[in-house]
Amino acid sequence: MAQEAHHLQEEHLDVLTESGLKTGISKPRGDIHRDGDYHRAVHVWIFAENTQELLLQRRADCKDSWPGLWDISSAGHISAGDSSLVTAWRELQEELGVILPKDAFEMIFIFLQDCVINDGKFINKEFNDVYLVTTLDPIPLEAFTLQETEVSAVKYISYEEYRSVLAKEDPEYVPYDVNGQYGKLFHIIERRESTVARSLALQKQLRRYAPVSLDAELTGLTDADREALVLLVNAAKVMDTIFYLQVWYSNPALRDWLKEHADASELDKLKWMYYVINKSPWSCLDENEAFLTTADSAIKLLPEATRRVSHWKGLEYRAAFPMLKPPGANFYPPDMDKREFELWKSSLTADQQQDATGFFNIIKRHSEFGLESSLSHDTANITQHLVGSTHDLYIVPFPQEYKPYLKKASELLQKAGDITSSSSLKRLLHSKANALCSNDYYESDIAWMELDSKLDVTIGPYETYEDTLFGYKATFEAFIGVRDDKATAQLKLFGDNLKILEQNLPMESVYKSEDVTAAPIRVIHLLYNAGDVKGPQTVAFNLPNDERIVKDRGTSMVMLKNVSEAKFKHILQPIADVCITKEQQGLVDFESFFTHTICHECCHGIGPHSITLPNGEKSTVRLELQELHSALEEAKADIVGLWALRFLIHQDWLPKSLLESMYVSFLAGCFRSVRFGLQEAHGKGQALQFNWLYDKGAFILHPNETFSVDFSKVEDAVESLSREILTIQAKGDKEAADALLQKYGKMTQPLKIALQKLEDIQVPVDIAPIFPIANKILE
């Protein structure tokens, strides 16, 4: 009985698989170490930036592992059901008496500690979430409140000296292999110091973007619409504010800090310029690799973070961000994995499950309540929120999470709707103003599809690219432009024939939809964009993404003609001059490029969306393919767009002169899109297409490292890939989607050859738009 009582009181830990995923089983801590089960813990390092020192703690003599040795600043097991971040916060508070908000914790890597000590009685197979807290100066030793059962002393030591004692396997220190996984700690600290190397790297990164001024002719707008335009540009600016927060919770503070200090040095100016393009510390064109470090971030003062010490103003720290871009952005807790989400979702009602996977809600933890920004010396502030909660996760609707911003944007849209002289624009703006506060976008999306106005507006939460964990959550964005009436009239052919294209798609008839409707197409000249428009600029978009509307009403598309013209001139033409054989260079033209872009957007509206699974269950492609959906959908729109152009040409609805030029222009476009990076949906989808067509002999690499199209093979190759992707989507077959992307969605040698040629002559990867009209309004 005494043993049973002990087990009831002993801390329980989640048992993990060899890859670090939860098994759904928990066991007492002692049993975990006796049986050698995989489990999780946190390591928290405190680093003093100005002295380049790490804080170490001396483990209490009563500890069952490494008693009396110098070790990490703070560490501890993650108890069953607890989160990593809250555990890091709690261990620092309990062991050292240091209380910090969550933006002080930088998750730097996960370290697997696998060792056996105490004569084989203590087996440690531990996945450690390693956090780094960066303070400006060392915390005075007398400011710490040590937990006697855990910590006997603390001291600061230079990180170089600490690395040296670990390398020498000094018996007074808990051993870590500095030449193995744990060496990352020291590499991350060292990376922060090289100013010259970082300046050169940022200059090179910035050169990949060609600054282009995008203007639009306003003479066709009424005086009322010009007045409304001022309000709309300011509403769009609010979408920027929300998007910064959606990317990462400390992103707004980082933005403000970089802007404020942009004139401090040449390096600070370069950091700000590149940050403005990416809207985050992660580079879109470099597989989301961080181009900043926490050392570049905002400094915050916390007078109450520790015990008070006379003549010391308090703890100053750097607001942190992780080196690895969080796959769930700021839509989910950063330490939540898929299994935890699925286990929680399975406990919800059907309506709650729909909200959990819906576009317009985020997921939070009860246990992180109170960690948002303010400090509390009472841990009850965090644990209080757990009362009555079976699960740690819960749903927060957008209007609750972004309330002050959405209220402001709603008011601006309402006023703009009152002013405009266009009845359809008035309807759109008023319905969108209501939707921002109600979280129901159905009516406003219908109004957007039916918009018939010289002043064209798209604003709200739409794309799900930032959510690479599941592809569920939508980011806010805005596009404001002036409609090109002549070009819009010319494109009616594409929207009117979607139903015919659907019925002739290269897939089994059972998967084809009878509900496809004509898709309105609007051509505009962009005068401002905001929100989720970072890095590579979009040339068109097809909305909405809501499967209910797609099923009921289809989609509508907007083509950004001045953006397309700028990309063709500054990027695609130079690519063709270098990468395409001389014999086929003349086939690369703007008409083919722009026409395929139109067809790409049209083809988002056809093919599988709402599907029936093999077991008869109703679902959607997005829900079934999850994080793979975006890349496969972009590949589908591209390759089926090529198929559709050929179909329309064979029906004599488009000129036959387009046939060869569209394939060669597409080939040149492959190299353009792959340069966006394979972490980005368009880049990964483009790699899939190029490699498939190359594998089928449709694309040829010549000895002089130029490429051409084999017109005798390209049509069959395009049709076979179209059939493959459409069938995967129709079946909701995530396993097949993963296999296809794994095999073809990668950087192959032919692609490397082309990209190196473009690197050698420094062809821009994309444009960095400048909006003179909007900038004047915002000033």
mmCIF file with all atom_site columns, C-alpha atoms in Angstrom, residues 270-345:
data_model
loop_
_atom_site.group_PDB
_atom_site.id
_atom_site.type_symbol
_atom_site.label_atom_id
_atom_site.label_alt_id
_atom_site.label_comp_id
_atom_site.label_asym_id
_atom_site.label_entity_id
_atom_site.label_seq_id
_atom_site.pdbx_PDB_ins_code
_atom_site.Cartn_x
_atom_site.Cartn_y
_atom_site.Cartn_z
_atom_site.occupancy
_atom_site.B_iso_or_equiv
_atom_site.pdbx_formal_charge
_atom_site.auth_seq_id
_atom_site.auth_comp_id
_atom_site.auth_asym_id
_atom_site.auth_atom_id
_atom_site.pdbx_PDB_model_num
ATOM 1  C CA . LEU A 1 270 ? 19.854  46.354 -44.138 1.00 0.00 ? 270 LEU A CA 1
ATOM 2  C CA . LYS A 1 271 ? 18.065  44.323 -41.442 1.00 0.00 ? 271 LYS A CA 1
ATOM 3  C CA . TRP A 1 272 ? 15.052  46.618 -41.622 1.00 0.00 ? 272 TRP A CA 1
ATOM 4  C CA . MET A 1 273 ? 14.951  46.625 -45.445 1.00 0.00 ? 273 MET A CA 1
ATOM 5  C CA . TYR A 1 274 ? 14.974  42.841 -45.668 1.00 0.00 ? 274 TYR A CA 1
ATOM 6  C CA . TYR A 1 275 ? 12.530  42.482 -42.785 1.00 0.00 ? 275 TYR A CA 1
ATOM 7  C CA . VAL A 1 276 ? 10.032  44.737 -44.614 1.00 0.00 ? 276 VAL A CA 1
ATOM 8  C CA . ILE A 1 277 ? 10.126  42.363 -47.614 1.00 0.00 ? 277 ILE A CA 1
ATOM 9  C CA . ASN A 1 278 ? 9.665   39.182 -45.541 1.00 0.00 ? 278 ASN A CA 1
ATOM 10 C CA . LYS A 1 279 ? 7.461   40.619 -42.760 1.00 0.00 ? 279 LYS A CA 1
ATOM 11 C CA . SER A 1 280 ? 9.220   38.303 -40.319 1.00 0.00 ? 280 SER A CA 1
ATOM 12 C CA . PRO A 1 281 ? 12.779  37.282 -39.321 1.00 0.00 ? 281 PRO A CA 1
ATOM 13 C CA . TRP A 1 282 ? 12.606  34.299 -41.701 1.00 0.00 ? 282 TRP A CA 1
ATOM 14 C CA . SER A 1 283 ? 13.681  34.599 -45.335 1.00 0.00 ? 283 SER A CA 1
ATOM 15 C CA . CYS A 1 284 ? 11.003  33.427 -47.804 1.00 0.00 ? 284 CYS A CA 1
ATOM 16 C CA . LEU A 1 285 ? 13.574  32.637 -50.498 1.00 0.00 ? 285 LEU A CA 1
ATOM 17 C CA . ASP A 1 286 ? 15.856  30.607 -48.209 1.00 0.00 ? 286 ASP A CA 1
ATOM 18 C CA . GLU A 1 287 ? 13.554  27.821 -47.011 1.00 0.00 ? 287 GLU A CA 1
ATOM 19 C CA . ASN A 1 288 ? 12.467  30.157 -44.168 1.00 0.00 ? 288 ASN A CA 1
ATOM 20 C CA . GLU A 1 289 ? 15.959  30.297 -42.689 1.00 0.00 ? 289 GLU A CA 1
ATOM 21 C CA . ALA A 1 290 ? 16.290  33.037 -40.068 1.00 0.00 ? 290 ALA A CA 1
ATOM 22 C CA . PHE A 1 291 ? 18.257  36.080 -41.289 1.00 0.00 ? 291 PHE A CA 1
ATOM 23 C CA . LEU A 1 292 ? 18.042  37.754 -37.879 1.00 0.00 ? 292 LEU A CA 1
ATOM 24 C CA . THR A 1 293 ? 18.882  36.494 -34.404 1.00 0.00 ? 293 THR A CA 1
ATOM 25 C CA . THR A 1 294 ? 17.380  37.261 -31.022 1.00 0.00 ? 294 THR A CA 1
ATOM 26 C CA . ALA A 1 295 ? 20.343  39.618 -30.527 1.00 0.00 ? 295 ALA A CA 1
ATOM 27 C CA . ASP A 1 296 ? 18.668  41.882 -33.115 1.00 0.00 ? 296 ASP A CA 1
ATOM 28 C CA . SER A 1 297 ? 15.400  41.976 -31.223 1.00 0.00 ? 297 SER A CA 1
ATOM 29 C CA . ALA A 1 298 ? 13.672  44.388 -28.855 1.00 0.00 ? 298 ALA A CA 1
ATOM 30 C CA . ILE A 1 299 ? 15.042  45.032 -25.372 1.00 0.00 ? 299 ILE A CA 1
ATOM 31 C CA . LYS A 1 300 ? 12.513  44.931 -22.538 1.00 0.00 ? 300 LYS A CA 1
ATOM 32 C CA . LEU A 1 301 ? 12.941  45.851 -18.854 1.00 0.00 ? 301 LEU A CA 1
ATOM 33 C CA . LEU A 1 302 ? 11.409  43.754 -16.056 1.00 0.00 ? 302 LEU A CA 1
ATOM 34 C CA . PRO A 1 303 ? 11.938  45.375 -12.616 1.00 0.00 ? 303 PRO A CA 1
ATOM 35 C CA . GLU A 1 304 ? 9.887   42.626 -10.880 1.00 0.00 ? 304 GLU A CA 1
ATOM 36 C CA . ALA A 1 305 ? 11.315  39.504 -12.558 1.00 0.00 ? 305 ALA A CA 1
ATOM 37 C CA . THR A 1 306 ? 13.486  38.506 -9.563  1.00 0.00 ? 306 THR A CA 1
ATOM 38 C CA . ARG A 1 307 ? 14.116  39.346 -5.931  1.00 0.00 ? 307 ARG A CA 1
ATOM 39 C CA . ARG A 1 308 ? 14.841  43.076 -5.600  1.00 0.00 ? 308 ARG A CA 1
ATOM 40 C CA . VAL A 1 309 ? 18.496  44.136 -5.344  1.00 0.00 ? 309 VAL A CA 1
ATOM 41 C CA . SER A 1 310 ? 19.501  47.663 -4.348  1.00 0.00 ? 310 SER A CA 1
ATOM 42 C CA . HIS A 1 311 ? 20.993  49.862 -7.118  1.00 0.00 ? 311 HIS A CA 1
ATOM 43 C CA . TRP A 1 312 ? 19.900  47.383 -9.810  1.00 0.00 ? 312 TRP A CA 1
ATOM 44 C CA . LYS A 1 313 ? 17.073  48.562 -12.089 1.00 0.00 ? 313 LYS A CA 1
ATOM 45 C CA . GLY A 1 314 ? 15.958  45.058 -12.945 1.00 0.00 ? 314 GLY A CA 1
ATOM 46 C CA . LEU A 1 315 ? 16.298  42.389 -15.611 1.00 0.00 ? 315 LEU A CA 1
ATOM 47 C CA . GLU A 1 316 ? 16.642  43.522 -19.231 1.00 0.00 ? 316 GLU A CA 1
ATOM 48 C CA . TYR A 1 317 ? 16.043  40.826 -21.831 1.00 0.00 ? 317 TYR A CA 1
ATOM 49 C CA . ARG A 1 318 ? 15.722  40.383 -25.591 1.00 0.00 ? 318 ARG A CA 1
ATOM 50 C CA . ALA A 1 319 ? 12.256  39.489 -26.928 1.00 0.00 ? 319 ALA A CA 1
ATOM 51 C CA . ALA A 1 320 ? 12.909  36.138 -28.578 1.00 0.00 ? 320 ALA A CA 1
ATOM 52 C CA . PHE A 1 321 ? 11.845  34.322 -31.698 1.00 0.00 ? 321 PHE A CA 1
ATOM 53 C CA . PRO A 1 322 ? 12.764  30.744 -32.693 1.00 0.00 ? 322 PRO A CA 1
ATOM 54 C CA . MET A 1 323 ? 15.487  30.126 -35.295 1.00 0.00 ? 323 MET A CA 1
ATOM 55 C CA . LEU A 1 324 ? 13.191  27.592 -36.954 1.00 0.00 ? 324 LEU A CA 1
ATOM 56 C CA . LYS A 1 325 ? 9.966   29.139 -38.262 1.00 0.00 ? 325 LYS A CA 1
ATOM 57 C CA . PRO A 1 326 ? 7.073   27.580 -36.314 1.00 0.00 ? 326 PRO A CA 1
ATOM 58 C CA . PRO A 1 327 ? 5.064   25.354 -38.701 1.00 0.00 ? 327 PRO A CA 1
ATOM 59 C CA . GLY A 1 328 ? 1.821   26.424 -37.043 1.00 0.00 ? 328 GLY A CA 1
ATOM 60 C CA . ALA A 1 329 ? 2.745   30.122 -37.097 1.00 0.00 ? 329 ALA A CA 1
ATOM 61 C CA . ASN A 1 330 ? 0.880   31.849 -34.240 1.00 0.00 ? 330 ASN A CA 1
ATOM 62 C CA . PHE A 1 331 ? -2.300  29.842 -34.848 1.00 0.00 ? 331 PHE A CA 1
ATOM 63 C CA . TYR A 1 332 ? -1.406  27.048 -32.401 1.00 0.00 ? 332 TYR A CA 1
ATOM 64 C CA . PRO A 1 333 ? 0.780   26.727 -29.295 1.00 0.00 ? 333 PRO A CA 1
ATOM 65 C CA . PRO A 1 334 ? 4.388   26.458 -30.548 1.00 0.00 ? 334 PRO A CA 1
ATOM 66 C CA . ASP A 1 335 ? 5.002   23.152 -28.767 1.00 0.00 ? 335 ASP A CA 1
ATOM 67 C CA . MET A 1 336 ? 1.749   21.486 -29.897 1.00 0.00 ? 336 MET A CA 1
ATOM 68 C CA . ASP A 1 337 ? 2.235   18.499 -32.178 1.00 0.00 ? 337 ASP A CA 1
ATOM 69 C CA . LYS A 1 338 ? -0.275  16.888 -34.521 1.00 0.00 ? 338 LYS A CA 1
ATOM 70 C CA . ARG A 1 339 ? -1.062  13.991 -32.215 1.00 0.00 ? 339 ARG A CA 1
ATOM 71 C CA . GLU A 1 340 ? -1.987  16.274 -29.337 1.00 0.00 ? 340 GLU A CA 1
ATOM 72 C CA . PHE A 1 341 ? -4.279  18.240 -31.653 1.00 0.00 ? 341 PHE A CA 1
ATOM 73 C CA . GLU A 1 342 ? -5.949  15.117 -33.020 1.00 0.00 ? 342 GLU A CA 1
ATOM 74 C CA . LEU A 1 343 ? -6.475  13.622 -29.540 1.00 0.00 ? 343 LEU A CA 1
ATOM 75 C CA . TRP A 1 344 ? -8.070  16.874 -28.390 1.00 0.00 ? 344 TRP A CA 1
ATOM 76 C CA . LYS A 1 345 ? -10.165 17.206 -31.556 1.00 0.00 ? 345 LYS A CA 1
#
